[in-house]
Amino acid sequence: MVEASYVLLAQAAFRAARAAGDHMMGRYRTELVVETKTSLADVVTDVDRACEEAIRRTLAEAFPQHRVLGEEGVRPGREAAVQALMNCLDCADLWIVDPLDGTTNFVHQLPLSVVSIAYARGGEVHVGVILDPYRGEWFYALRGQGAYLAGDHDIRAWLAAPSDTWPGKRMRVSGVSELRRAVMATGLPVRHRDRKRVMQRAADVIAEVKSLRTLGAAALHLAYVAAGRIDVFWEFDLNAWDIAAGALLVQEAGGVIQSMQGEPYSLRVRDVCAGSDGEMLRSLGARLAE
């Protein structure tokens, strides 16, 4: 893919993320319409849906022929998510969107929610953007061109005069390769079929690490791995829209992301671990998934 097309894709992704982020911030700490999906831990608000609509509208203006796979356009449940992905996995031009990752945080007025947008061609992610609208932090990556951290002012300036000089500063993973030195992040496996057993295994792993964080937003965890703020992240039963953008961030920041079984990341992966060192991740995944 030539750089000129990356510029056009980045323009669309930045504008779509900004539209969703602006709406999210406009509704923060306001009265919400909250509904339960598959469980009490799986909720959706009117803001999630409005943010996805803003993203879809923005992307359609730029690329009317492209397809969008968005969380709010898919029926609740694991099976529906898997089938929705399979229906468009090989699309020539596919946008994979989580309009508000960290909905429970948003509902509880915890400022830990992000917009996640990825562009994939033939099943491979080429562009990933994660926006933290609370802090005005933009984490983004382009395949073969690196991962970057930028501020709102950087993105605004670039959109005013787009070029192949990417805004912000390059990101690198931390380089930590030992669990005992690692700040680890995870999400509670609320949807896992054997939650109690997984939690027991996780407790043994967590006891070995330097520190644990659980922020309630998988995309934010992955962005922080790419930025070197978190050393290791793992979580079970995530959907493609939770991981796609963050996976490219990690890869382009020099890190590793793979399945719990040690397979390279693909859009089909749902049980995922990410960090700086592949050998450490393989050992970790084997212990968690045995």
mmCIF file of C-alpha atoms in Angstrom:
data_model
loop_
_atom_site.group_PDB
_atom_site.id
_atom_site.type_symbol
_atom_site.label_atom_id
_atom_site.label_comp_id
_atom_site.label_asym_id
_atom_site.label_seq_id
_atom_site.Cartn_x
_atom_site.Cartn_y
_atom_site.Cartn_z
ATOM 1 C CA MET A 1 0.000 0.000 0.000
ATOM 2 C CA VAL A 2 1.489 3.378 -0.981
ATOM 3 C CA GLU A 3 1.871 6.197 1.503
ATOM 4 C CA ALA A 4 -0.679 8.378 -0.308
ATOM 5 C CA SER A 5 -3.437 5.894 0.486
ATOM 6 C CA TYR A 6 -2.264 5.742 4.099
ATOM 7 C CA VAL A 7 -2.723 9.513 4.291
ATOM 8 C CA LEU A 8 -6.320 9.229 3.088
ATOM 9 C CA LEU A 9 -7.045 6.359 5.482
ATOM 10 C CA ALA A 10 -5.491 8.211 8.407
ATOM 11 C CA GLN A 11 -7.530 11.325 7.609
ATOM 12 C CA ALA A 12 -10.758 9.337 7.713
ATOM 13 C CA ALA A 13 -9.796 7.436 10.860
ATOM 14 C CA PHE A 14 -8.756 10.589 12.725
ATOM 15 C CA ARG A 15 -11.924 12.448 11.745
ATOM 16 C CA ALA A 16 -14.148 9.511 12.670
ATOM 17 C CA ALA A 17 -12.441 9.055 16.042
ATOM 18 C CA ARG A 18 -12.678 12.773 16.755
ATOM 19 C CA ALA A 19 -16.401 12.807 15.920
ATOM 20 C CA ALA A 20 -17.016 9.938 18.352
ATOM 21 C CA GLY A 21 -14.728 11.388 21.007
ATOM 22 C CA ASP A 22 -16.414 14.777 20.854
ATOM 23 C CA HIS A 23 -19.814 13.182 21.301
ATOM 24 C CA MET A 24 -18.545 11.034 24.177
ATOM 25 C CA MET A 25 -17.197 14.059 26.020
ATOM 26 C CA GLY A 26 -20.383 16.018 25.379
ATOM 27 C CA ARG A 27 -22.349 13.294 27.139
ATOM 28 C CA TYR A 28 -19.915 12.554 29.969
ATOM 29 C CA ARG A 29 -21.607 12.941 33.362
ATOM 30 C CA THR A 30 -25.019 13.418 31.780
ATOM 31 C CA GLU A 31 -28.106 11.256 32.134
ATOM 32 C CA LEU A 32 -27.697 8.049 30.107
ATOM 33 C CA VAL A 33 -29.990 5.375 28.735
ATOM 34 C CA VAL A 34 -28.313 2.160 29.929
ATOM 35 C CA GLU A 35 -29.307 -1.327 28.774
ATOM 36 C CA THR A 36 -27.994 -4.780 29.669
ATOM 37 C CA LYS A 37 -26.815 -7.032 26.837
ATOM 38 C CA THR A 38 -25.581 -10.530 27.752
ATOM 39 C CA SER A 39 -25.066 -9.956 31.496
ATOM 40 C CA LEU A 40 -25.000 -7.284 34.199
ATOM 41 C CA ALA A 41 -21.331 -6.744 33.291
ATOM 42 C CA ASP A 42 -22.139 -6.249 29.588
ATOM 43 C CA VAL A 43 -23.934 -2.947 29.086
ATOM 44 C CA VAL A 44 -24.619 -0.483 26.297
ATOM 45 C CA THR A 45 -25.751 3.130 26.355
ATOM 46 C CA ASP A 46 -27.334 5.530 23.921
ATOM 47 C CA VAL A 47 -23.907 7.172 23.730
ATOM 48 C CA ASP A 48 -22.272 3.976 22.374
ATOM 49 C CA ARG A 49 -24.805 3.888 19.561
ATOM 50 C CA ALA A 50 -24.535 7.594 18.767
ATOM 51 C CA CYS A 51 -20.724 7.378 18.704
ATOM 52 C CA GLU A 52 -20.847 4.459 16.273
ATOM 53 C CA GLU A 53 -23.266 6.320 14.046
ATOM 54 C CA ALA A 54 -20.889 9.317 13.998
ATOM 55 C CA ILE A 55 -18.030 7.019 12.994
ATOM 56 C CA ARG A 56 -20.056 5.278 10.286
ATOM 57 C CA ARG A 57 -21.210 8.599 8.848
ATOM 58 C CA THR A 58 -17.683 10.015 8.751
ATOM 59 C CA LEU A 59 -16.183 6.902 7.157
ATOM 60 C CA ALA A 60 -18.984 6.701 4.593
ATOM 61 C CA GLU A 61 -18.287 10.273 3.491
ATOM 62 C CA ALA A 62 -14.664 9.372 2.789
ATOM 63 C CA PHE A 63 -15.072 5.800 1.542
ATOM 64 C CA PRO A 64 -18.687 5.032 0.593
ATOM 65 C CA GLN A 65 -17.801 1.549 -0.717
ATOM 66 C CA HIS A 66 -15.986 0.391 2.403
ATOM 67 C CA ARG A 67 -17.627 -1.963 4.893
ATOM 68 C CA VAL A 68 -17.864 -1.270 8.637
ATOM 69 C CA LEU A 69 -17.944 -3.915 11.378
ATOM 70 C CA GLY A 70 -19.013 -2.094 14.534
ATOM 71 C CA GLU A 71 -19.847 -3.472 17.952
ATOM 72 C CA GLU A 72 -23.249 -1.805 18.104
ATOM 73 C CA GLY A 73 -24.245 -3.214 14.721
ATOM 74 C CA VAL A 74 -23.867 -6.810 15.937
ATOM 75 C CA ARG A 75 -26.286 -8.800 18.064
ATOM 76 C CA PRO A 76 -25.068 -9.442 21.633
ATOM 77 C CA GLY A 77 -23.181 -12.622 22.443
ATOM 78 C CA ARG A 78 -20.019 -14.463 21.464
ATOM 79 C CA GLU A 79 -21.547 -16.496 18.650
ATOM 80 C CA ALA A 80 -23.022 -13.433 16.949
ATOM 81 C CA ALA A 81 -19.684 -11.593 17.175
ATOM 82 C CA VAL A 82 -17.766 -14.523 15.685
ATOM 83 C CA GLN A 83 -20.256 -14.906 12.843
ATOM 84 C CA ALA A 84 -20.272 -11.178 12.083
ATOM 85 C CA LEU A 85 -16.485 -11.227 11.742
ATOM 86 C CA MET A 86 -16.505 -14.314 9.529
ATOM 87 C CA ASN A 87 -19.049 -12.673 7.234
ATOM 88 C CA CYS A 88 -16.623 -9.871 6.378
ATOM 89 C CA LEU A 89 -13.177 -11.252 7.266
ATOM 90 C CA ASP A 90 -11.907 -11.264 3.685
ATOM 91 C CA CYS A 91 -13.383 -7.902 2.669
ATOM 92 C CA ALA A 92 -11.048 -5.825 0.547
ATOM 93 C CA ASP A 93 -11.747 -2.726 2.676
ATOM 94 C CA LEU A 94 -13.063 -3.209 6.211
ATOM 95 C CA TRP A 95 -13.266 -0.830 9.159
ATOM 96 C CA ILE A 96 -13.462 -2.492 12.589
ATOM 97 C CA VAL A 97 -14.925 -0.180 15.191
ATOM 98 C CA ASP A 98 -15.472 -0.064 18.935
ATOM 99 C CA PRO A 99 -17.124 3.336 19.387
ATOM 100 C CA LEU A 100 -16.791 3.353 23.179
ATOM 101 C CA ASP A 101 -14.534 0.747 24.736
ATOM 102 C CA GLY A 102 -15.011 0.896 28.489
ATOM 103 C CA THR A 103 -18.761 1.464 28.648
ATOM 104 C CA THR A 104 -19.018 0.434 32.314
ATOM 105 C CA ASN A 105 -16.355 3.006 33.148
ATOM 106 C CA PHE A 106 -18.324 5.629 31.216
ATOM 107 C CA VAL A 107 -21.535 4.795 33.038
ATOM 108 C CA HIS A 108 -19.761 5.034 36.408
ATOM 109 C CA GLN A 109 -18.022 8.298 35.409
ATOM 110 C CA LEU A 110 -14.554 6.766 35.465
ATOM 111 C CA PRO A 111 -12.453 8.549 32.794
ATOM 112 C CA LEU A 112 -11.123 5.342 31.252
ATOM 113 C CA SER A 113 -12.926 4.886 27.932
ATOM 114 C CA VAL A 114 -11.576 5.111 24.389
ATOM 115 C CA VAL A 115 -12.601 5.111 20.746
ATOM 116 C CA SER A 116 -10.984 2.299 18.730
ATOM 117 C CA ILE A 117 -10.916 2.241 14.915
ATOM 118 C CA ALA A 118 -8.979 -0.150 12.669
ATOM 119 C CA TYR A 119 -8.786 -0.539 8.909
ATOM 120 C CA ALA A 120 -8.154 -4.021 7.500
ATOM 121 C CA ARG A 121 -7.546 -5.219 3.970
ATOM 122 C CA GLY A 122 -8.012 -8.926 3.243
ATOM 123 C CA GLY A 123 -7.949 -9.824 6.931
ATOM 124 C CA GLU A 124 -4.786 -7.843 7.784
ATOM 125 C CA VAL A 125 -4.910 -4.640 9.832
ATOM 126 C CA HIS A 126 -3.152 -1.702 8.149
ATOM 127 C CA VAL A 127 -4.276 1.286 10.237
ATOM 128 C CA GLY A 128 -5.175 1.483 13.921
ATOM 129 C CA VAL A 129 -6.327 4.512 15.922
ATOM 130 C CA ILE A 130 -7.200 4.625 19.618
ATOM 131 C CA LEU A 131 -8.357 7.949 21.049
ATOM 132 C CA ASP A 132 -8.510 8.733 24.767
ATOM 133 C CA PRO A 133 -10.764 11.809 24.622
ATOM 134 C CA TYR A 134 -10.431 12.583 28.331
ATOM 135 C CA ARG A 135 -6.707 13.253 28.032
ATOM 136 C CA GLY A 136 -6.559 14.185 24.369
ATOM 137 C CA GLU A 137 -4.150 11.328 23.685
ATOM 138 C CA TRP A 138 -4.070 9.723 20.239
ATOM 139 C CA PHE A 139 -2.380 6.345 19.862
ATOM 140 C CA TYR A 140 -2.133 5.258 16.241
ATOM 141 C CA ALA A 141 -0.150 3.023 13.907
ATOM 142 C CA LEU A 142 0.268 2.370 10.180
ATOM 143 C CA ARG A 143 1.597 -0.964 8.997
ATOM 144 C CA GLY A 144 5.278 -0.696 8.215
ATOM 145 C CA GLN A 145 5.443 2.954 9.305
ATOM 146 C CA GLY A 146 5.489 2.789 13.083
ATOM 147 C CA ALA A 147 3.286 3.571 16.064
ATOM 148 C CA TYR A 148 2.816 7.087 17.375
ATOM 149 C CA LEU A 149 1.478 9.030 20.348
ATOM 150 C CA ALA A 150 0.067 12.467 19.558
ATOM 151 C CA GLY A 151 -1.956 15.177 21.248
ATOM 152 C CA ASP A 152 -5.124 16.862 20.039
ATOM 153 C CA HIS A 153 -3.136 19.841 18.755
ATOM 154 C CA ASP A 154 -0.861 17.539 16.728
ATOM 155 C CA ILE A 155 -3.816 15.828 15.053
ATOM 156 C CA ARG A 156 -5.636 19.094 14.359
ATOM 157 C CA ALA A 157 -2.524 20.566 12.745
ATOM 158 C CA TRP A 158 -1.970 17.463 10.626
ATOM 159 C CA LEU A 159 -5.587 17.355 9.454
ATOM 160 C CA ALA A 160 -5.271 20.989 8.376
ATOM 161 C CA ALA A 161 -2.296 20.055 6.169
ATOM 162 C CA PRO A 162 -2.125 16.255 5.699
ATOM 163 C CA SER A 163 1.212 14.749 4.701
ATOM 164 C CA ASP A 164 3.264 11.593 5.100
ATOM 165 C CA THR A 165 5.092 13.188 8.034
ATOM 166 C CA TRP A 166 3.083 11.588 10.803
ATOM 167 C CA PRO A 167 2.123 13.705 13.825
ATOM 168 C CA GLY A 168 3.362 13.013 17.338
ATOM 169 C CA LYS A 169 6.250 10.896 18.615
ATOM 170 C CA ARG A 170 7.178 7.294 17.923
ATOM 171 C CA MET A 171 6.180 4.750 20.582
ATOM 172 C CA ARG A 172 8.140 1.730 21.781
ATOM 173 C CA VAL A 173 7.150 -1.119 24.076
ATOM 174 C CA SER A 174 8.918 -1.263 27.428
ATOM 175 C CA GLY A 175 11.275 -4.148 26.698
ATOM 176 C CA VAL A 176 10.491 -5.892 29.993
ATOM 177 C CA SER A 177 10.919 -9.659 29.542
ATOM 178 C CA GLU A 178 10.475 -11.017 33.080
ATOM 179 C CA LEU A 179 7.164 -11.333 34.917
ATOM 180 C CA ARG A 180 8.753 -10.328 38.210
ATOM 181 C CA ARG A 181 9.632 -6.954 36.681
ATOM 182 C CA ALA A 182 6.347 -6.469 34.844
ATOM 183 C CA VAL A 183 3.390 -4.199 35.358
ATOM 184 C CA MET A 184 0.627 -6.520 34.164
ATOM 185 C CA ALA A 185 -2.869 -5.599 33.027
ATOM 186 C CA THR A 186 -5.912 -7.767 32.437
ATOM 187 C CA GLY A 187 -9.681 -7.699 32.363
ATOM 188 C CA LEU A 188 -11.853 -9.957 34.485
ATOM 189 C CA PRO A 189 -13.079 -12.880 32.354
ATOM 190 C CA VAL A 190 -16.765 -12.186 32.927
ATOM 191 C CA ARG A 191 -17.801 -14.077 29.772
ATOM 192 C CA HIS A 192 -15.468 -17.048 30.143
ATOM 193 C CA ARG A 193 -17.196 -20.421 30.307
ATOM 194 C CA ASP A 194 -15.106 -21.478 33.291
ATOM 195 C CA ARG A 195 -14.553 -18.160 35.010
ATOM 196 C CA LYS A 196 -13.692 -19.549 38.460
ATOM 197 C CA ARG A 197 -10.975 -21.874 37.148
ATOM 198 C CA VAL A 198 -9.430 -19.107 35.018
ATOM 199 C CA MET A 199 -9.409 -16.727 37.966
ATOM 200 C CA GLN A 200 -7.607 -19.285 40.109
ATOM 201 C CA ARG A 201 -4.886 -19.741 37.485
ATOM 202 C CA ALA A 202 -4.641 -15.988 37.014
ATOM 203 C CA ALA A 203 -4.115 -15.488 40.742
ATOM 204 C CA ASP A 204 -0.965 -17.630 40.613
ATOM 205 C CA VAL A 205 0.432 -15.569 37.726
ATOM 206 C CA ILE A 206 -0.509 -12.240 39.291
ATOM 207 C CA ALA A 207 1.321 -13.211 42.487
ATOM 208 C CA GLU A 208 4.581 -13.227 40.502
ATOM 209 C CA VAL A 209 4.403 -9.810 38.857
ATOM 210 C CA LYS A 210 5.595 -6.424 40.024
ATOM 211 C CA SER A 211 2.132 -4.867 39.925
ATOM 212 C CA LEU A 212 -1.363 -5.357 38.462
ATOM 213 C CA ARG A 213 -3.693 -2.928 36.711
ATOM 214 C CA THR A 214 -7.192 -3.539 35.401
ATOM 215 C CA LEU A 215 -8.538 -0.463 33.636
ATOM 216 C CA GLY A 216 -11.730 -1.908 32.169
ATOM 217 C CA ALA A 217 -10.928 -1.196 28.500
ATOM 218 C CA ALA A 218 -8.923 -3.697 26.437
ATOM 219 C CA ALA A 219 -8.081 -1.170 23.718
ATOM 220 C CA LEU A 220 -6.640 1.213 26.314
ATOM 221 C CA HIS A 221 -4.564 -1.608 27.802
ATOM 222 C CA LEU A 222 -3.102 -2.379 24.371
ATOM 223 C CA ALA A 223 -2.383 1.288 23.678
ATOM 224 C CA TYR A 224 -0.522 1.468 26.976
ATOM 225 C CA VAL A 225 1.494 -1.652 26.109
ATOM 226 C CA ALA A 226 2.539 0.028 22.860
ATOM 227 C CA ALA A 227 3.471 3.198 24.751
ATOM 228 C CA GLY A 228 5.573 1.264 27.285
ATOM 229 C CA ARG A 229 3.298 2.167 30.189
ATOM 230 C CA ILE A 230 2.157 -1.442 30.704
ATOM 231 C CA ASP A 231 4.553 -4.347 30.200
ATOM 232 C CA VAL A 232 2.163 -7.285 29.725
ATOM 233 C CA PHE A 233 -1.542 -7.557 28.920
ATOM 234 C CA TRP A 234 -3.741 -10.623 28.592
ATOM 235 C CA GLU A 235 -7.462 -11.243 28.455
ATOM 236 C CA PHE A 236 -9.887 -13.987 27.431
ATOM 237 C CA ASP A 237 -12.819 -13.860 25.010
ATOM 238 C CA LEU A 238 -12.355 -10.464 23.409
ATOM 239 C CA ASN A 239 -13.999 -9.471 20.134
ATOM 240 C CA ALA A 240 -12.216 -8.271 16.995
ATOM 241 C CA TRP A 241 -13.248 -4.665 17.627
ATOM 242 C CA ASP A 242 -11.676 -4.805 21.114
ATOM 243 C CA ILE A 243 -8.260 -5.828 19.770
ATOM 244 C CA ALA A 244 -7.705 -4.905 16.106
ATOM 245 C CA ALA A 245 -6.409 -1.337 16.421
ATOM 246 C CA GLY A 246 -4.397 -2.074 19.564
ATOM 247 C CA ALA A 247 -2.804 -5.154 18.027
ATOM 248 C CA LEU A 248 -1.274 -3.081 15.242
ATOM 249 C CA LEU A 249 -0.102 -0.496 17.772
ATOM 250 C CA VAL A 250 1.765 -3.171 19.722
ATOM 251 C CA GLN A 251 3.322 -4.709 16.615
ATOM 252 C CA GLU A 252 4.448 -1.387 15.159
ATOM 253 C CA ALA A 253 5.866 -0.351 18.556
ATOM 254 C CA GLY A 254 8.166 -3.391 18.442
ATOM 255 C CA GLY A 255 6.075 -5.668 20.638
ATOM 256 C CA VAL A 256 4.442 -9.065 20.327
ATOM 257 C CA ILE A 257 0.756 -9.939 20.368
ATOM 258 C CA GLN A 258 -0.473 -13.512 20.056
ATOM 259 C CA SER A 259 -3.099 -15.994 21.127
ATOM 260 C CA MET A 260 -2.898 -17.789 24.466
ATOM 261 C CA GLN A 261 -1.789 -20.830 22.464
ATOM 262 C CA GLY A 262 1.195 -18.907 21.077
ATOM 263 C CA GLU A 263 -0.205 -18.392 17.583
ATOM 264 C CA PRO A 264 0.469 -15.077 15.796
ATOM 265 C CA TYR A 265 -2.310 -12.534 16.133
ATOM 266 C CA SER A 266 -5.064 -12.544 13.541
ATOM 267 C CA LEU A 267 -8.539 -11.035 13.557
ATOM 268 C CA ARG A 268 -9.899 -14.423 14.636
ATOM 269 C CA VAL A 269 -7.952 -14.431 17.935
ATOM 270 C CA ARG A 270 -10.128 -13.940 21.015
ATOM 271 C CA ASP A 271 -7.862 -15.043 23.896
ATOM 272 C CA VAL A 272 -4.895 -12.709 23.639
ATOM 273 C CA CYS A 273 -1.654 -11.713 25.347
ATOM 274 C CA ALA A 274 0.688 -8.857 24.434
ATOM 275 C CA GLY A 275 4.022 -7.493 25.563
ATOM 276 C CA SER A 276 7.670 -7.096 24.619
ATOM 277 C CA ASP A 277 8.927 -10.680 24.714
ATOM 278 C CA GLY A 278 7.446 -13.606 22.784
ATOM 279 C CA GLU A 279 8.975 -16.291 24.983
ATOM 280 C CA MET A 280 7.519 -14.759 28.143
ATOM 281 C CA LEU A 281 4.118 -14.501 26.466
ATOM 282 C CA ARG A 282 4.197 -18.136 25.323
ATOM 283 C CA SER A 283 4.953 -19.251 28.878
ATOM 284 C CA LEU A 284 2.255 -16.983 30.276
ATOM 285 C CA GLY A 285 -0.350 -18.136 27.752
ATOM 286 C CA ALA A 286 0.392 -21.800 28.430
ATOM 287 C CA ARG A 287 -0.124 -21.295 32.151
ATOM 288 C CA LEU A 288 -3.367 -19.376 31.736
ATOM 289 C CA ALA A 289 -4.929 -21.568 29.043
ATOM 290 C CA GLU A 290 -3.903 -25.045 30.215
#
